[in-house]
XYZ file of N, CA and C in Angstrom:
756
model
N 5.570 -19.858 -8.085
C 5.585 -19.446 -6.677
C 5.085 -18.009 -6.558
N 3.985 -17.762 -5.471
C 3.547 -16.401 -5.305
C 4.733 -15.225 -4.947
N 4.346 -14.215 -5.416
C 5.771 -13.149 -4.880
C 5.431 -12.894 -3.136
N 3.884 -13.200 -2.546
C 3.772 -12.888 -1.085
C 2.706 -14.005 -1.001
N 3.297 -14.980 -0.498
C 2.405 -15.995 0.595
C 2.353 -15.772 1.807
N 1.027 -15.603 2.467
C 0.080 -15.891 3.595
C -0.297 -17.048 4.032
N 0.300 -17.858 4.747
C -0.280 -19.547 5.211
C -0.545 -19.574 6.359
N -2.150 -20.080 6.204
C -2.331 -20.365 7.804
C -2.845 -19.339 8.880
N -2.768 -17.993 8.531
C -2.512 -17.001 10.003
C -3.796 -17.003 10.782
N -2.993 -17.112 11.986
C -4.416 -16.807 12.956
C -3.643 -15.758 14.005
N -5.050 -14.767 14.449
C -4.436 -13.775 15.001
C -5.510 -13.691 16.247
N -5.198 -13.367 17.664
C -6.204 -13.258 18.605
C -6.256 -12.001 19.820
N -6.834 -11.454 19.811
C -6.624 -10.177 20.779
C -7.708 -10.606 22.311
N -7.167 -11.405 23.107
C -7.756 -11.529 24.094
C -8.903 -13.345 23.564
N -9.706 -12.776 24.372
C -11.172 -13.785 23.694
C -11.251 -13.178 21.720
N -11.005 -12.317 21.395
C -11.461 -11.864 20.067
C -10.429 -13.054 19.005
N -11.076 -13.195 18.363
C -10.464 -14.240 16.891
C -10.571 -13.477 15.753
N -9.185 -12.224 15.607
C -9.218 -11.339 14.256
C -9.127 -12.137 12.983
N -8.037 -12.977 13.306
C -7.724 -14.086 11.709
C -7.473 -15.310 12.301
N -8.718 -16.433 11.533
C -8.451 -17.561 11.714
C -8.425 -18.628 10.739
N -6.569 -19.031 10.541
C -6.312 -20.308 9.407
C -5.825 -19.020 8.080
N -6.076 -18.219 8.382
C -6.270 -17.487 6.846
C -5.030 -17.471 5.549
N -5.206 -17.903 4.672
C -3.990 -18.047 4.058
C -4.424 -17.205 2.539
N -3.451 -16.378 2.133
C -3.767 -15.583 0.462
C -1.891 -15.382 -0.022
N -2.558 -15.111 -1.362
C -1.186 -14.857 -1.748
C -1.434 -14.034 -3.162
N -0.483 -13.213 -3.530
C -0.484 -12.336 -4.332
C 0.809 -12.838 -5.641
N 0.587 -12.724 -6.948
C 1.290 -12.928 -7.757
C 2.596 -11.882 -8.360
N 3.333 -12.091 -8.329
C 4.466 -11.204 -9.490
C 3.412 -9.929 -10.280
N 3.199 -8.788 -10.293
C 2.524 -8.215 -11.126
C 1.074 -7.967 -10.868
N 0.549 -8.727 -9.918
C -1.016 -8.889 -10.069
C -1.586 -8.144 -8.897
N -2.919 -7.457 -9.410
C -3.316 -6.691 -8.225
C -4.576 -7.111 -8.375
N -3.917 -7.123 -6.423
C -5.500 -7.770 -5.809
C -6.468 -7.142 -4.957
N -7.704 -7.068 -4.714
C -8.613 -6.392 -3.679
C -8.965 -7.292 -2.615
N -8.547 -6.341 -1.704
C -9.007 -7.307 -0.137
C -10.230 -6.514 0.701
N -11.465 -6.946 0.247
C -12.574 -6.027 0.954
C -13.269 -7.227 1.869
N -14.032 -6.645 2.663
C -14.945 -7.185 3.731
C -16.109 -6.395 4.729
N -16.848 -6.880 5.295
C -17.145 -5.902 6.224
C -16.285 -5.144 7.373
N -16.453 -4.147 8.374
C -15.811 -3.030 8.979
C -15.546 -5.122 10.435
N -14.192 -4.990 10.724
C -14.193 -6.397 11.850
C -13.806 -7.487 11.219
N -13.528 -6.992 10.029
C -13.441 -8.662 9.162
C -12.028 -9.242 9.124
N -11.526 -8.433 9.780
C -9.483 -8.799 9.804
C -8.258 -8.106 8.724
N -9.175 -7.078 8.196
C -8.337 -6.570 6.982
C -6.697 -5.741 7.503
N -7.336 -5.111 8.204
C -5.898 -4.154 8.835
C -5.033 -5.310 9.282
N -5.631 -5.953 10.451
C -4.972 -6.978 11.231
C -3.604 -8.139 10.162
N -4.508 -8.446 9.371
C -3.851 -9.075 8.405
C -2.939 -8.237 7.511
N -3.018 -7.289 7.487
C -2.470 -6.151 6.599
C -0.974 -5.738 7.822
N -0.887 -5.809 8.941
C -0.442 -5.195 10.149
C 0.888 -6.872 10.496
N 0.170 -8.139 10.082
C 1.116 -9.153 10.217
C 1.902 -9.723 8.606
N 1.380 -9.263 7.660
C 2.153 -9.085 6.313
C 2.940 -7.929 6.210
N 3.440 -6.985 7.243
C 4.316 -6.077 7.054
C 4.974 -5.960 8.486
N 4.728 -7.104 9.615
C 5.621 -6.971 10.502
C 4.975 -6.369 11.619
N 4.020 -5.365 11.676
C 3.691 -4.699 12.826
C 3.151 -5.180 13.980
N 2.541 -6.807 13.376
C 1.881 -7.773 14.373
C 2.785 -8.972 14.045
N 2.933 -9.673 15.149
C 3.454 -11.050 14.701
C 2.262 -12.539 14.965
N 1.863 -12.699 14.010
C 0.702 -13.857 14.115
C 0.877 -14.630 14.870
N 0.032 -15.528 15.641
C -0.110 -16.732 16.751
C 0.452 -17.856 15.746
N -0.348 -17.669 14.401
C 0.320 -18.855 14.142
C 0.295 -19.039 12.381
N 1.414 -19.817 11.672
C 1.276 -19.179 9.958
C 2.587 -18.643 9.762
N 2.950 -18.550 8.473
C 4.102 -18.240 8.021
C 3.607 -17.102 6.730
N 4.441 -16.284 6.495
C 4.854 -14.672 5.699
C 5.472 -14.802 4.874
N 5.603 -15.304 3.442
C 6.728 -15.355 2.715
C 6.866 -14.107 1.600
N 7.810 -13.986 1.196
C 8.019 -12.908 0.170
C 8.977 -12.972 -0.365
N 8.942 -13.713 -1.964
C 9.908 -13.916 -2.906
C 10.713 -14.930 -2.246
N 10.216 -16.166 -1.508
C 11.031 -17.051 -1.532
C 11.432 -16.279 0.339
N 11.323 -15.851 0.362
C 11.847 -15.430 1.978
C 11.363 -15.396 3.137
N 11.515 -15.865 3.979
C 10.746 -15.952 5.467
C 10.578 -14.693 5.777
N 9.414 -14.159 6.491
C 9.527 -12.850 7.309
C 9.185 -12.827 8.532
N 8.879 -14.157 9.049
C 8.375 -14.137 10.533
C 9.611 -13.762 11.323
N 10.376 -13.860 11.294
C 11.306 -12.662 12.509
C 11.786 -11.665 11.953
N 11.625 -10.998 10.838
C 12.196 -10.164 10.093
C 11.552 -8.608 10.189
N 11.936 -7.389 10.892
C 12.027 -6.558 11.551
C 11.170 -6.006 9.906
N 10.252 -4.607 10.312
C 9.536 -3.649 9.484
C 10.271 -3.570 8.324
N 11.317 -2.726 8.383
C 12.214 -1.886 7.792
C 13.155 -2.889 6.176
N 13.297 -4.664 7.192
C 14.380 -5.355 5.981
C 13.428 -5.726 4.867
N 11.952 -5.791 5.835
C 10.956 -6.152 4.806
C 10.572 -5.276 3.613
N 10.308 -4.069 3.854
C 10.917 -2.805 3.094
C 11.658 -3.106 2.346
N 13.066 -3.598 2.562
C 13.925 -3.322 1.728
C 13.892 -4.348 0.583
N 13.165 -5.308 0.932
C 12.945 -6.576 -0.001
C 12.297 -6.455 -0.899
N 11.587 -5.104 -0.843
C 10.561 -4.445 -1.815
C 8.950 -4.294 -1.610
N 8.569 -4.205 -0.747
C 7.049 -4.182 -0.023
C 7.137 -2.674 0.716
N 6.151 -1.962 -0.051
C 5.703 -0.698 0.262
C 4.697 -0.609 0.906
N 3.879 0.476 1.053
C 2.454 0.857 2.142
C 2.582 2.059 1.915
N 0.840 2.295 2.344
C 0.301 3.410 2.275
C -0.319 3.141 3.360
N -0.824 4.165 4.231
C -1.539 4.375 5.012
C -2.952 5.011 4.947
N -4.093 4.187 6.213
C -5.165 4.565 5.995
C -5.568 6.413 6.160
N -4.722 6.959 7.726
C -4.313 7.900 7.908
C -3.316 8.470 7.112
N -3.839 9.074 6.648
C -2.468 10.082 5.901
C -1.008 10.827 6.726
N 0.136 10.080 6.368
C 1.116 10.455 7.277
C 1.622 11.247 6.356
N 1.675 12.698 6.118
C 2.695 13.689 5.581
C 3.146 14.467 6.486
N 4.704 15.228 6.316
C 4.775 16.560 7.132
C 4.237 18.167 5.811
N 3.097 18.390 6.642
C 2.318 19.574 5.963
C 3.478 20.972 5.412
N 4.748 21.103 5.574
C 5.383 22.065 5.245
C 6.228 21.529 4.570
N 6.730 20.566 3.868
C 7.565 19.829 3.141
C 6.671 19.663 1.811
N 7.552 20.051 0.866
C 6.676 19.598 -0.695
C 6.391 18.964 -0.789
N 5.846 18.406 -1.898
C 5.632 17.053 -2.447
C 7.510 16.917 -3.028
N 8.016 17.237 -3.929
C 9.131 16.827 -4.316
C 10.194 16.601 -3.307
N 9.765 17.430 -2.257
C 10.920 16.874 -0.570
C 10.423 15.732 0.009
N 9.077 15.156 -0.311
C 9.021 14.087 0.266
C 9.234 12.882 -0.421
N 9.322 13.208 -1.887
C 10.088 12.072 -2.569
C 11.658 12.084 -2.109
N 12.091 12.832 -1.926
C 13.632 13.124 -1.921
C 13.946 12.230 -0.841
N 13.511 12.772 -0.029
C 13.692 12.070 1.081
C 13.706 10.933 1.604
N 12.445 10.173 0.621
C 12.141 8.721 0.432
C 13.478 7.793 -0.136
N 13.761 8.819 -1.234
C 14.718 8.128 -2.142
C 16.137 7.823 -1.460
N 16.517 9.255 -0.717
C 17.787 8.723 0.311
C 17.581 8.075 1.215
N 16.614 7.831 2.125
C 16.579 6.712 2.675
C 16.570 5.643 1.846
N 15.905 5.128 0.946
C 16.523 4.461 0.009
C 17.510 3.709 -0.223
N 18.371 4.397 -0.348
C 20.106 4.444 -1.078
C 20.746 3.996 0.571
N 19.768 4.403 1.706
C 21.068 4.319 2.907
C 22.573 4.510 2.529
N 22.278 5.528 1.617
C 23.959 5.696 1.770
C 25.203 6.316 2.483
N 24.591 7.324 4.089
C 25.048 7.950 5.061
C 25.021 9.373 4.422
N 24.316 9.757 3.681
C 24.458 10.664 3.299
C 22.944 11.894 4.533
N 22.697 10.988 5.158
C 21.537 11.886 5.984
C 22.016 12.735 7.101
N 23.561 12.274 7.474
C 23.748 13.504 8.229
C 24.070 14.723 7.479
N 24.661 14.668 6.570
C 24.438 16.080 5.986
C 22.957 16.849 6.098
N 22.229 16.360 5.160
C 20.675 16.755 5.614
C 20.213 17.640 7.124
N 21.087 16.796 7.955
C 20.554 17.436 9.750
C 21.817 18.750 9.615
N 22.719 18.809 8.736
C 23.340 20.562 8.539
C 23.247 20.896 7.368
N 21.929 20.745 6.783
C 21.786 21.709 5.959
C 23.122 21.764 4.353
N 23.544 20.740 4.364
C 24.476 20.390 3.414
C 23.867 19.249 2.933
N 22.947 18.632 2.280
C 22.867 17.474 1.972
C 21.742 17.845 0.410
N 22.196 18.689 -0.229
C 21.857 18.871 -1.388
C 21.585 17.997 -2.400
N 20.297 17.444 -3.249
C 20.214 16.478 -3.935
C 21.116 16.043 -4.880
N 21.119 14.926 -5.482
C 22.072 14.671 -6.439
C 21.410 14.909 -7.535
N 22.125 14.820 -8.680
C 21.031 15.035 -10.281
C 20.179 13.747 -10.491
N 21.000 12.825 -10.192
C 20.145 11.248 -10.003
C 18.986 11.243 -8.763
N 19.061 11.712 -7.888
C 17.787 12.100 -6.972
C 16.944 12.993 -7.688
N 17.673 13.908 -8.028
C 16.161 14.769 -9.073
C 15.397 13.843 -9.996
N 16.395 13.298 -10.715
C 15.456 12.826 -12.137
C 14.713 11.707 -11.663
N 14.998 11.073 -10.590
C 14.022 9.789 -10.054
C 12.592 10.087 -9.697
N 12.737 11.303 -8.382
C 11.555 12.169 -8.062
C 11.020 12.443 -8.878
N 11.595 13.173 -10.007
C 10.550 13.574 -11.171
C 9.900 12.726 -11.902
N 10.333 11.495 -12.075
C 9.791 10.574 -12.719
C 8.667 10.121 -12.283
N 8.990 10.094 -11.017
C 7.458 9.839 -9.868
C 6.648 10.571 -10.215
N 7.261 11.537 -9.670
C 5.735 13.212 -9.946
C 5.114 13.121 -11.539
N 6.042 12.670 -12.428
C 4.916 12.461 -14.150
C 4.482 11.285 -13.739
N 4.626 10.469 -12.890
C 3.743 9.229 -13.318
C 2.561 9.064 -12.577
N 2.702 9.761 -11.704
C 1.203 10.724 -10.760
C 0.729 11.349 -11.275
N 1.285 12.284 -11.884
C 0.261 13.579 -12.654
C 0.116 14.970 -11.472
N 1.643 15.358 -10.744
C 1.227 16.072 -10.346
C 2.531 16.973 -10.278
N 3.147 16.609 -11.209
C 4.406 17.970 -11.485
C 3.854 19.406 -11.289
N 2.884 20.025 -11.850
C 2.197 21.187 -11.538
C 2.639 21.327 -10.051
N 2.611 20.604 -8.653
C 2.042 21.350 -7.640
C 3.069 20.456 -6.649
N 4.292 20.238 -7.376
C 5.240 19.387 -6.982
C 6.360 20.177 -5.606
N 6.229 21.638 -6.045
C 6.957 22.982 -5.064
C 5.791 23.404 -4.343
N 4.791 22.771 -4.262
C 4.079 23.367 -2.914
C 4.053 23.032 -1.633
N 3.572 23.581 -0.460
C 3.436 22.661 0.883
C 2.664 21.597 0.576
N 2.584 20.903 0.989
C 1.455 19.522 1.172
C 0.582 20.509 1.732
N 0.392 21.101 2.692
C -0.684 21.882 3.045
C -1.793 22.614 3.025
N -1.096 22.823 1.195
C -1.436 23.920 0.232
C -2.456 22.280 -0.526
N -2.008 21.549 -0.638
C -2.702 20.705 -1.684
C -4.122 20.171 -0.888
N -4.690 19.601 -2.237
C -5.647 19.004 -1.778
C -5.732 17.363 -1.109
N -6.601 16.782 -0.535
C -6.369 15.459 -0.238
C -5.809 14.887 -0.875
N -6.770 14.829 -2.165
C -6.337 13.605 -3.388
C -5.059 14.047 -3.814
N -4.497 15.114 -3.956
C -3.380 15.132 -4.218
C -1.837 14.379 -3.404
N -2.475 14.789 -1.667
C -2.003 14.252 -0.413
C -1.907 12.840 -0.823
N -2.491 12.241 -1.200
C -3.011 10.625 -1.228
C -2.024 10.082 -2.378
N -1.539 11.271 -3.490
C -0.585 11.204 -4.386
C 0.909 10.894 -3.868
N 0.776 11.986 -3.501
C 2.068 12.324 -2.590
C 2.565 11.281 -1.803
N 1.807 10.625 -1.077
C 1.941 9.326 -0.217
C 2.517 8.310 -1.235
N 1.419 7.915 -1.794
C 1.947 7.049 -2.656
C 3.220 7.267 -3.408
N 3.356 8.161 -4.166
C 4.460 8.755 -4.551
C 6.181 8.019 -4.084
N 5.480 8.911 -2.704
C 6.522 8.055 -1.575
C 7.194 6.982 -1.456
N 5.803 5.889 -1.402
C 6.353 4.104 -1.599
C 6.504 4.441 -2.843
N 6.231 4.278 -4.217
C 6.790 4.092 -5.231
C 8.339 4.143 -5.122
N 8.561 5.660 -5.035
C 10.590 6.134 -5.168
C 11.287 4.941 -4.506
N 10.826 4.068 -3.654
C 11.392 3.245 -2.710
C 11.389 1.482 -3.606
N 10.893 2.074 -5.127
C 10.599 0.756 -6.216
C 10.719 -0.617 -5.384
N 9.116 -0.752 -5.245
C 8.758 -1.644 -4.586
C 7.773 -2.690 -5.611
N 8.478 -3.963 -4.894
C 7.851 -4.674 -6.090
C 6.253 -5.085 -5.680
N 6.031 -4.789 -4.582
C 4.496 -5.117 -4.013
C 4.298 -3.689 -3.263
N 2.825 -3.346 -3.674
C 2.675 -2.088 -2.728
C 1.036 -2.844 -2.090
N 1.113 -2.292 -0.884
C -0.007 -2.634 0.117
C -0.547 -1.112 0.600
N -1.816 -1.048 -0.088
C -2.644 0.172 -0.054
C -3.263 -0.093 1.223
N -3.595 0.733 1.992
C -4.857 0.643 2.970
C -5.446 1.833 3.034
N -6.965 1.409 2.283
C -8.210 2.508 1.767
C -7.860 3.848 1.406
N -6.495 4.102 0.423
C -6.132 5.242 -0.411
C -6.997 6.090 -0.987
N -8.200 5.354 -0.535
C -9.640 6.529 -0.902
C -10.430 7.048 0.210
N -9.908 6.732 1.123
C -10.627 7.029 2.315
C -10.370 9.010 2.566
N -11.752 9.339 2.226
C -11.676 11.010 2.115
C -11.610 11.660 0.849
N -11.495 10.628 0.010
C -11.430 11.666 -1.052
C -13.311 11.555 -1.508
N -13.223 12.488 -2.549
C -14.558 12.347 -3.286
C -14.401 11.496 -4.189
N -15.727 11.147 -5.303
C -15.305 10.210 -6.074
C -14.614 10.411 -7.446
N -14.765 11.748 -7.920
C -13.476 12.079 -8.674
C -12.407 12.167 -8.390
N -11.975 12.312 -7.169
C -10.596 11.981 -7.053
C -10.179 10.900 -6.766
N -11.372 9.625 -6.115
C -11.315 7.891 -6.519
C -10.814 7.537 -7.331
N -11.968 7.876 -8.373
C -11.471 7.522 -9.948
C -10.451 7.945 -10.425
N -9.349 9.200 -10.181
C -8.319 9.373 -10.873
C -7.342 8.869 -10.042
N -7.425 8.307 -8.606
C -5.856 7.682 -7.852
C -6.248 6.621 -8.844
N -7.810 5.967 -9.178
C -7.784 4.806 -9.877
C -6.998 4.336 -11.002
N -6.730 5.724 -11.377
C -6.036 5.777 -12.902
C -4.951 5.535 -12.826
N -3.842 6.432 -11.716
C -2.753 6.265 -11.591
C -2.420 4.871 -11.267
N -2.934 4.198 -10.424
C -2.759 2.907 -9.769
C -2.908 2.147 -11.162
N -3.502 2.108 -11.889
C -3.538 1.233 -13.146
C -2.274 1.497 -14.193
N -1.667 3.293 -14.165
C -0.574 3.352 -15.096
C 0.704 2.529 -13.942
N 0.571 2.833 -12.826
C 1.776 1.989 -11.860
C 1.961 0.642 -12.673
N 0.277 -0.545 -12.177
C 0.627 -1.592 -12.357
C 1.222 -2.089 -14.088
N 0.956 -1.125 -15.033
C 1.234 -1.158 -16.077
C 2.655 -0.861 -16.805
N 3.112 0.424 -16.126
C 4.495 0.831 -16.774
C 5.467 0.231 -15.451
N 4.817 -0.209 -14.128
C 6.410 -0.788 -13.773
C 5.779 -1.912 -13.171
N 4.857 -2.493 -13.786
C 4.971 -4.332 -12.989
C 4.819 -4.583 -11.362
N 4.206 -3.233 -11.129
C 4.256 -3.684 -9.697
C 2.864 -3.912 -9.232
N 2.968 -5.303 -8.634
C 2.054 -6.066 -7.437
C 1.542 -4.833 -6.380
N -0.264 -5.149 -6.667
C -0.629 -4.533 -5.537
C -1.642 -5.280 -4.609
N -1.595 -5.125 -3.364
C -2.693 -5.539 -2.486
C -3.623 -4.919 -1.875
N -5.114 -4.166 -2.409
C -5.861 -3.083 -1.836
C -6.901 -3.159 -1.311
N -6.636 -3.118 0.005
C -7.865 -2.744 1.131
C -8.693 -1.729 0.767
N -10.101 -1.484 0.662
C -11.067 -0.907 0.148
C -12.205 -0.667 -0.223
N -13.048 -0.150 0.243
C -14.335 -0.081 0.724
C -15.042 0.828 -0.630
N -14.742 1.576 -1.279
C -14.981 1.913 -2.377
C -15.606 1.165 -3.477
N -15.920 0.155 -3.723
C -16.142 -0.700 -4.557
C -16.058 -0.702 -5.834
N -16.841 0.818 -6.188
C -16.256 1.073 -7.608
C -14.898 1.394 -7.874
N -13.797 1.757 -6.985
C -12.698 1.542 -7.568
C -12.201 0.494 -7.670
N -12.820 -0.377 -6.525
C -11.518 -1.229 -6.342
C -11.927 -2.291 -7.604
N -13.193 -2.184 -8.692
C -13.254 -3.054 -9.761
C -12.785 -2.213 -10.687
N -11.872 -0.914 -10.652
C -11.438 -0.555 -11.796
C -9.989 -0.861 -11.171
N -9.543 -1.290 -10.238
C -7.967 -1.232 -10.164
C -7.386 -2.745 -10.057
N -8.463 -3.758 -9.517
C -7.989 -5.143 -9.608
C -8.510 -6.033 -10.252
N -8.432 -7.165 -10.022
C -8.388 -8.461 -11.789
C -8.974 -9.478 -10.096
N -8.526 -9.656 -9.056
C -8.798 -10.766 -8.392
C -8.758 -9.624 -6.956
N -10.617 -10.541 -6.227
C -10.893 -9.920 -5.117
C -10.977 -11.211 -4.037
N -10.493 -10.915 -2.910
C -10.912 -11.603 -1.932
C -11.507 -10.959 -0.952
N -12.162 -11.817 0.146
C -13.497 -11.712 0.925
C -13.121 -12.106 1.652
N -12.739 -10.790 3.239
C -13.009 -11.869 4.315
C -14.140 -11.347 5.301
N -14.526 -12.302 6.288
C -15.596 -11.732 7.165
C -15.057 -12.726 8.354
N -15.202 -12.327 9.629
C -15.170 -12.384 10.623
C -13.803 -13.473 10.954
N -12.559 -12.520 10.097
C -11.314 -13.410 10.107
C -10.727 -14.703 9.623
N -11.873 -14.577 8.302
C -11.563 -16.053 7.525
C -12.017 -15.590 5.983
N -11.317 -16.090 4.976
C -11.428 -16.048 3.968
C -12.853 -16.930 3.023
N -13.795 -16.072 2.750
C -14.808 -16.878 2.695
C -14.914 -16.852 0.834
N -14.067 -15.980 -0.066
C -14.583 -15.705 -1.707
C -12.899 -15.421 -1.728
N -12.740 -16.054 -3.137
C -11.334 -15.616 -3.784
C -11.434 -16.079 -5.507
N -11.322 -14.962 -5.770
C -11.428 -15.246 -7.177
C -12.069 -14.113 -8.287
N -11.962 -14.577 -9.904
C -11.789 -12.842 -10.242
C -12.954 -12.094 -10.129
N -12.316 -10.640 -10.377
C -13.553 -9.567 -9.377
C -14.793 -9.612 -9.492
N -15.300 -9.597 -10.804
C -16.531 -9.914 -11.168
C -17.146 -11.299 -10.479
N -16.556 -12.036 -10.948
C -16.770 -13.475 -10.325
C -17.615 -13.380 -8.792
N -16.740 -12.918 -7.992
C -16.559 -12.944 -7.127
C -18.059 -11.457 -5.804
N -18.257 -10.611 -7.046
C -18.976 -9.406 -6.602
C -20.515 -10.104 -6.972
N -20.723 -11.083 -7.564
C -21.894 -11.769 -7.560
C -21.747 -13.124 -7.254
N -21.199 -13.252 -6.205
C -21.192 -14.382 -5.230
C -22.499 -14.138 -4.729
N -23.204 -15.099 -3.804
C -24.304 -14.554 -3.237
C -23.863 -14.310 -1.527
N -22.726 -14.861 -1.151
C -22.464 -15.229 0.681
C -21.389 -13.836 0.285
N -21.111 -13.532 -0.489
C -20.434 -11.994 -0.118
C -21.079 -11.139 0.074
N -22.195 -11.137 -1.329
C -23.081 -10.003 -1.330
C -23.743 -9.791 0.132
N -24.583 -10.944 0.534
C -24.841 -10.833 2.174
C -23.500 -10.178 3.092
N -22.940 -11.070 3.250
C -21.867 -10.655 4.370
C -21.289 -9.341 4.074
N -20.493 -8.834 2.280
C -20.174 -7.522 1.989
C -21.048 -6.362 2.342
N -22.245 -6.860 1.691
C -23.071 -5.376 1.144
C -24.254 -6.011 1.913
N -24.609 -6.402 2.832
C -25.864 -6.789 3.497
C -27.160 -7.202 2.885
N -26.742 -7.942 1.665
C -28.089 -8.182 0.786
C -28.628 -9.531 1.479
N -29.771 -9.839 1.456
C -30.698 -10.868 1.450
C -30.320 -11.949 -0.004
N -30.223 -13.521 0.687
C -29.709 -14.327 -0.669
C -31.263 -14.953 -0.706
């Protein structure tokens, strides 16, 4: 059984047909690339696998669990992370305060009103978690700075960072390269490969990059104009000839 089944979804904004029938699913461990052209249903579909849209029609499963009425947040807690295409940080908060922070929400353990007076001092078990994050990023160096102070790719760390502390067994990227250059592509590339390696976690990545996204996944799917048209492994799949047209605008 997949750890996240997609069956069926169709999604419609007026006359527009974002996703139609579309069904994918992601394995225990396995990371997958979801590219297409700019209209092809990626967000949309990305937006009703985490709750923010509720599909016309199709079912959401995750680990055996329904999610079609199941609010943002429980889905979260079931273990499904995100990143955002926009970078959501607060620019005066470290990087190590924004793990912290991640992590007690986390725990929901009522411990956040302290926090709003200034009494809500980490625990030693909140430190050593954060830190564990920050070595497995590679960015302990610059862990006491503002976000402000850092660079994108570092920002893009930091984010991620984020969902990680929240040990999620599926993380759902959307275009984690969007802005950076391509050295700093290639090294989120890296990290994303020690993730899926030292903790088993399932990823699903939206991404226009191409050269990363064949250094970070094993199986790509294809959609174009809200339907799944290529599924299967990356290579396989990047010399299709109806992708190459529809992806990359080649002549078959």
């Amino acid at each position: 059984m997949a750890l996240l089944r997609a069956s069926g979804i169709s999604k419609r904004f007026g006359g527009v047909v974002a996703l139609s029938e579309l069904s994918i699913g992601v394995e225990a461990g396995e990371a997958v690339g979801l590219v297409g052209p700019n209209g092809a249903g990626k967000t949309t579909l990305f937006n009703c696998l985490l709750g923010i849209l509720r599909p016309d029609t199709g079912t959401v499963t995750f680990d055996g669990h329904d999610l079609s009425r199941m609010p943002v947040y429980r889905r979260a807690r079931l273990g499904i992370g995100r990143t955002f295409q926009r970078i959501e940080l607060f620019t005066e908060m470290t990087a190590r305060d924004h793990l912290l922070v991640a992590e007690r929400a986390r725990r929901g353990n009522g411990a956040m009103w302290k926090d709003l007076l200034n009494r809500g001092d980490p625990t030693t078990d909140e430190q050593v978690r954060a830190a564990a994050v920050l070595s497995l990023l590679g960015i302990d160096d610059v862990a006491d700075l503002p976000v402000e102070a850092l660079s994108l790719g570092h920002g893009r760390l930091v984010e991620l960072g984020r969902a990680l502390i929240t040990e999620p067994r599926l993380l759902l990227l959307d275009e984690p390269s969007s802005g950076l250059d391509r050295m700093e592509s290639l090294a989120l590339a890296q990290v994303l490969g020690r993730v899926q390696q030292e903790r088993g976690t399932a990823i699903l990545l939206v991404e226009h990059d191409l050269e990363m996204v064949e250094r970070c996944v094993t199986r790509l799917c294809v959609l174009e104009l809200g339907q799944l048209i290529a599924d299967g492994p990356t290579a396989t799949v990047m010399g299709d000839a109806n992708v190459r047209r529809a992806y990359l605008g080649e002549a078959v």
